[in-house]
Short mmCIF file of C-alpha atoms in Angstrom, two decimals:
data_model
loop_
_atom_site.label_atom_id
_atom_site.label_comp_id
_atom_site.label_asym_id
_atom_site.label_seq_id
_atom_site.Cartn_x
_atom_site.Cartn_y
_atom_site.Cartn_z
CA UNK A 1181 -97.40 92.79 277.11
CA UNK A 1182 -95.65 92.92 273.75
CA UNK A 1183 -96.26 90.31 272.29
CA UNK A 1184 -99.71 87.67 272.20
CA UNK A 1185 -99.96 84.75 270.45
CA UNK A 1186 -103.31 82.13 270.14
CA UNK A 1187 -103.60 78.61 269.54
CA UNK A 1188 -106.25 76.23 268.94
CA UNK A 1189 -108.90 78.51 268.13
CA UNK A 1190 -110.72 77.56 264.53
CA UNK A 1191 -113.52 80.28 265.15
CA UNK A 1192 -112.50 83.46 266.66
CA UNK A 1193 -109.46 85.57 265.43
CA UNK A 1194 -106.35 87.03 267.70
CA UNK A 1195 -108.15 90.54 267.55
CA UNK A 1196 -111.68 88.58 269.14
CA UNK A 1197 -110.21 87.00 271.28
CA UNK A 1198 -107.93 89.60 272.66
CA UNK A 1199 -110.77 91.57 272.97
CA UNK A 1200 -112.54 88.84 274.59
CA UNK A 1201 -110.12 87.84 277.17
CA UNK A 1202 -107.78 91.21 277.90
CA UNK A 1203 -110.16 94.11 277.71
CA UNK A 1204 -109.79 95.46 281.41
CA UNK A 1205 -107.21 98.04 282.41
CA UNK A 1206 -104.97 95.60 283.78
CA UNK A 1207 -104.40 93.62 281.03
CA UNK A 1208 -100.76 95.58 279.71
CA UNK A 1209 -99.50 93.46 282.27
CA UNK A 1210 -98.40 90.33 281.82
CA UNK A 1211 -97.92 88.58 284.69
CA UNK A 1212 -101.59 90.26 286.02
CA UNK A 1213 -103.18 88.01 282.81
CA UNK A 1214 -101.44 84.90 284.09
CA UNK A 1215 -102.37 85.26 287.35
CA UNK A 1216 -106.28 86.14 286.87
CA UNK A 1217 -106.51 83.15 284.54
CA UNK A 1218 -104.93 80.85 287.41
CA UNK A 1219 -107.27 82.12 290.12
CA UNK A 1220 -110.23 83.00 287.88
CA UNK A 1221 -110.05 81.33 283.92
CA UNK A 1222 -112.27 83.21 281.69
CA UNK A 1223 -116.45 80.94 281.18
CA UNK A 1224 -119.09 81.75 278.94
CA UNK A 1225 -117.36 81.90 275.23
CA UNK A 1226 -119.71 80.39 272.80
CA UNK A 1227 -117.43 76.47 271.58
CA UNK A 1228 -114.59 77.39 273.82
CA UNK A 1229 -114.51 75.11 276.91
CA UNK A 1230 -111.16 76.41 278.40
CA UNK A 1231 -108.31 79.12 278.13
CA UNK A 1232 -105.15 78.74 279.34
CA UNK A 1233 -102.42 81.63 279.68
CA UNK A 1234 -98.62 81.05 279.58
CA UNK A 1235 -96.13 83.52 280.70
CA UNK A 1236 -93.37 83.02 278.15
CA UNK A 1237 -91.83 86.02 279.56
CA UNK A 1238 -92.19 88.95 280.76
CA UNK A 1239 -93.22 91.01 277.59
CA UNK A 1240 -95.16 87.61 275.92
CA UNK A 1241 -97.75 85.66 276.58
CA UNK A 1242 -99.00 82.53 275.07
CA UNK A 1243 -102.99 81.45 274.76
CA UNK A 1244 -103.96 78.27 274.47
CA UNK A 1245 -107.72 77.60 273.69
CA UNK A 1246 -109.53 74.93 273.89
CA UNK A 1247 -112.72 74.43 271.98
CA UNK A 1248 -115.60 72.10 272.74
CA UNK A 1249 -116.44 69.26 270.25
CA UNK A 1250 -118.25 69.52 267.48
CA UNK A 1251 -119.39 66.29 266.04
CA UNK A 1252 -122.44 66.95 264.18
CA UNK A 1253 -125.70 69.84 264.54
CA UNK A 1254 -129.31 69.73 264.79
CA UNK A 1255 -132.02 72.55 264.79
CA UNK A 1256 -134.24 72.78 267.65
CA UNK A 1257 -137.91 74.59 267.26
CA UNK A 1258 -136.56 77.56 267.65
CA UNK A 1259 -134.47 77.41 264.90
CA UNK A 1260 -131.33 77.29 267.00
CA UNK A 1261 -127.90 75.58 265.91
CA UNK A 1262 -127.59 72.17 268.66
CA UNK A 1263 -124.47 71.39 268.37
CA UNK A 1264 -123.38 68.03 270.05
CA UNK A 1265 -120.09 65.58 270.81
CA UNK A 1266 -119.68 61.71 270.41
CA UNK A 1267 -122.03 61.22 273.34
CA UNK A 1268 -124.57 62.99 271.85
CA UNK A 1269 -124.34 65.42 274.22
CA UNK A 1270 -124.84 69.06 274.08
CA UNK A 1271 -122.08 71.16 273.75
CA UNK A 1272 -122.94 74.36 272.74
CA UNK A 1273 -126.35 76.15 271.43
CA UNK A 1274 -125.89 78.79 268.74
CA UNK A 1275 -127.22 80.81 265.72
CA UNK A 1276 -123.88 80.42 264.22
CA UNK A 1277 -123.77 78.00 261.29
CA UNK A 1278 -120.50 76.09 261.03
CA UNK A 1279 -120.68 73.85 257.31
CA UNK A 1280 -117.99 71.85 258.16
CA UNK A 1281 -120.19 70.04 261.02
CA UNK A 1282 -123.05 67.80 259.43
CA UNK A 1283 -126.08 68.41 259.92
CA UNK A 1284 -128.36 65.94 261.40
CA UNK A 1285 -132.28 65.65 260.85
CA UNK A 1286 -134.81 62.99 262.08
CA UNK A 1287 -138.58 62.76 261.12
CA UNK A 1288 -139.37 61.39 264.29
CA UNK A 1289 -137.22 63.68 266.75
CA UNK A 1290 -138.28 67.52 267.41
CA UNK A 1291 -135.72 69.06 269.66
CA UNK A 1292 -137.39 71.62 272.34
CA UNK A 1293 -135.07 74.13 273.88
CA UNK A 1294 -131.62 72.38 275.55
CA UNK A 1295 -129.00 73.64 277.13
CA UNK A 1296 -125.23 72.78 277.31
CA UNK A 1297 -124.20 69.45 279.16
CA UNK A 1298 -128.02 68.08 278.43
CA UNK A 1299 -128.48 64.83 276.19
CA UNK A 1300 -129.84 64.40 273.07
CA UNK A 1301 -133.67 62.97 273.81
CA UNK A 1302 -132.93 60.05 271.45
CA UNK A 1303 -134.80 56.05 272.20
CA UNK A 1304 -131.27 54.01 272.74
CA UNK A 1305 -131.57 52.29 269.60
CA UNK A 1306 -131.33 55.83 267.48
CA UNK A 1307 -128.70 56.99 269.82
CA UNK A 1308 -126.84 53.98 269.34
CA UNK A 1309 -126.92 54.31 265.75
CA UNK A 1310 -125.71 57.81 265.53
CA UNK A 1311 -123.11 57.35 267.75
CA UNK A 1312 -121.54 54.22 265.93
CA UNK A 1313 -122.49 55.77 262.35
CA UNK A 1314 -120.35 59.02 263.53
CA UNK A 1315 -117.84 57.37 264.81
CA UNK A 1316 -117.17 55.03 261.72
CA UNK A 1317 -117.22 58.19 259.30
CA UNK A 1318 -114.23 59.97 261.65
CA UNK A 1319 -112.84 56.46 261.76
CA UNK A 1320 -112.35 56.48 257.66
CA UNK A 1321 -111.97 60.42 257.47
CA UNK A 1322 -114.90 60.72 255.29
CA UNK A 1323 -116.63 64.71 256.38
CA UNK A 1324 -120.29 63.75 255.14
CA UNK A 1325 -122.60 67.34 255.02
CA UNK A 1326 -125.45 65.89 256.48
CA UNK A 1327 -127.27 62.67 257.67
CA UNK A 1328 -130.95 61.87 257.41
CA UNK A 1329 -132.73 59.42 259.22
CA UNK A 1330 -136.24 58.41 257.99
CA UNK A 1331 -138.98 57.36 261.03
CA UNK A 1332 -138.94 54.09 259.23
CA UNK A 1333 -135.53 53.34 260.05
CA UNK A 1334 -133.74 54.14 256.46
CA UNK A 1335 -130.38 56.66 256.58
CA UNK A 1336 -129.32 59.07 253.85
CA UNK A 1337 -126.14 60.58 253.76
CA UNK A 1338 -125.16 63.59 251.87
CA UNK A 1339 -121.16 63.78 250.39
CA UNK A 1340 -120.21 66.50 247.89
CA UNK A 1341 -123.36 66.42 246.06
CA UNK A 1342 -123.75 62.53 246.39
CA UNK A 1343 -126.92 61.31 248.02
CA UNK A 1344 -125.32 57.82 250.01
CA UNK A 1345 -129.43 55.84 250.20
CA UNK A 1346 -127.50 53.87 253.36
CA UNK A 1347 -130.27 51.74 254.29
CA UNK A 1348 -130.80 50.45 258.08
CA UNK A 1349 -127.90 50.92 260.10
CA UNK A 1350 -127.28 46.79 259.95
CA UNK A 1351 -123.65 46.04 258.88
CA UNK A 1352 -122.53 50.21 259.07
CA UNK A 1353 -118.90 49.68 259.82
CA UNK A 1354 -118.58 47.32 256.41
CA UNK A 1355 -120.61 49.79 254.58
CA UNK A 1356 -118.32 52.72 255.53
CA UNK A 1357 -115.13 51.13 254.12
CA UNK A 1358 -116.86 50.55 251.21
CA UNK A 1359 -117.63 54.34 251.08
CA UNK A 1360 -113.99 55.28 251.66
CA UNK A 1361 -112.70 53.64 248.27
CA UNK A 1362 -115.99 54.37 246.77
CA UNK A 1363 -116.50 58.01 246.98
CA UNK A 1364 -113.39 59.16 245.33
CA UNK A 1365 -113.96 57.53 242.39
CA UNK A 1366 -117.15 59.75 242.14
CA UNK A 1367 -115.35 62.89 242.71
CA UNK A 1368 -117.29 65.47 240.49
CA UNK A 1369 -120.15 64.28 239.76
CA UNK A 1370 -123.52 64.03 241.44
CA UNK A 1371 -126.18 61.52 241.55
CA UNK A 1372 -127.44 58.81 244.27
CA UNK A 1373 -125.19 55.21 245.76
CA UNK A 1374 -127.59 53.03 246.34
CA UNK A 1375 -126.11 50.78 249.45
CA UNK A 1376 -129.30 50.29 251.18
CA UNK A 1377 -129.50 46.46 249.81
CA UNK A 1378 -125.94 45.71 250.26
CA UNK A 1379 -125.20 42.90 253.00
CA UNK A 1380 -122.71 40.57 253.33
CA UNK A 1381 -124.40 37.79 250.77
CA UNK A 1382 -125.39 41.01 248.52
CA UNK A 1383 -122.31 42.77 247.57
CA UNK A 1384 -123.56 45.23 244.58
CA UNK A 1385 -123.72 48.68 244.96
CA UNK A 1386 -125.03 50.83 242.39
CA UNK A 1387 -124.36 54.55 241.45
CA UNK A 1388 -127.60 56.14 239.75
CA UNK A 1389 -125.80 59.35 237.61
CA UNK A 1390 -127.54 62.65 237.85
CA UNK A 1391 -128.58 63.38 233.98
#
């Protein structure tokens, strides 16, 4: 092998994951790293859910990785990363800290210790929520850095130093379109948008300025 080249991976570098995948004494050969990954493909690397080798030819090979989602993250009691998909299922439990994933925290939920491929231990009407409040902020591209939700029912979203007081999680899809022509507007400055009274009847939305 001359020549190695990676794709797909947003965590690990070449030199990691070369390390990671082609460490044996076998692995100068390029046609032995296509074959082991046909008969046995490399498990257990923290996000990635598979690897797949191509033999370009015979001095290169091509990896393609393929990481697990990463929709949003919530600490368990052991202070452990959760880190969870649209389902709200596990994906992956870590002590690495990715800021790009929000972070979710509920007064009313304490997460014990879970494994990958386990479920969140929401009641369906939280679960619910979360999953149609996550997928309506992907929907509109809006990367929030963390969500909130109060045992009374309230949500509170955090954007670029904007506190979002979102209210119940009635009307959610209307509310997020609002937030996607909203929130640039505010670019810069800090400070709380008050939506949590907004309905459909009740169209003013207020933005209380950080002094």
């Amino acid at each position: 092998v001359k020549k190695v080249s990676y794709e797909g991976s947003t965590i690990y570098s070449d030199a990691q994951l070369s390390e990671m995948l082609f460490s044996d004494k076998y692995s100068g050969n390029s046609v032995y790293c296509w074959a082991k990954n046909r008969i046995q493909p490399v498990e257990g690397i923290p996000f990635i859910k598979s690897v797949k080798v191509v033999l370009v030819n015979p001095n290169t090979i091509k990896v393609k990785i393929t990481e697990k989602e990463r929709v949003c993250r919530m600490l368990d009691v052991d202070g452990n990363q959760v880190y969870f998909d649209s389902e709200n299922v596990v994906t992956e439990v870590s002590d690495m800290v990715f800021d790009q994933v929000p972070e979710v925290t509920m007064e009313d939920v304490e997460l014990k210790k879970l494994s990958c491929g386990d479920k969140l231990p929401f009641k369906t009407k939280r679960d619910n929520e979360l999953k149609n409040l996550m997928f309506q902020l992907k929907e509109q591209q809006i990367l929030v850095q963390s969500m909130h939700f109060s045992s009374e029912g309230s949500i509170f979203l955090v954007y670029n130093g904007i506190t979002i007081n979102f209210g119940t999680s009635a009307n959610t899809d209307a509310k997020i379109l609002r937030l996607k022509y909203i929130l640039p507007q505010l670019e810069g400055q800090s400070g709380t948008l008050h939506l949590e009274d907004w309905t459909e009847g009740n169209r003013d939305i207020v933005f209380e300025k950080n002094e």
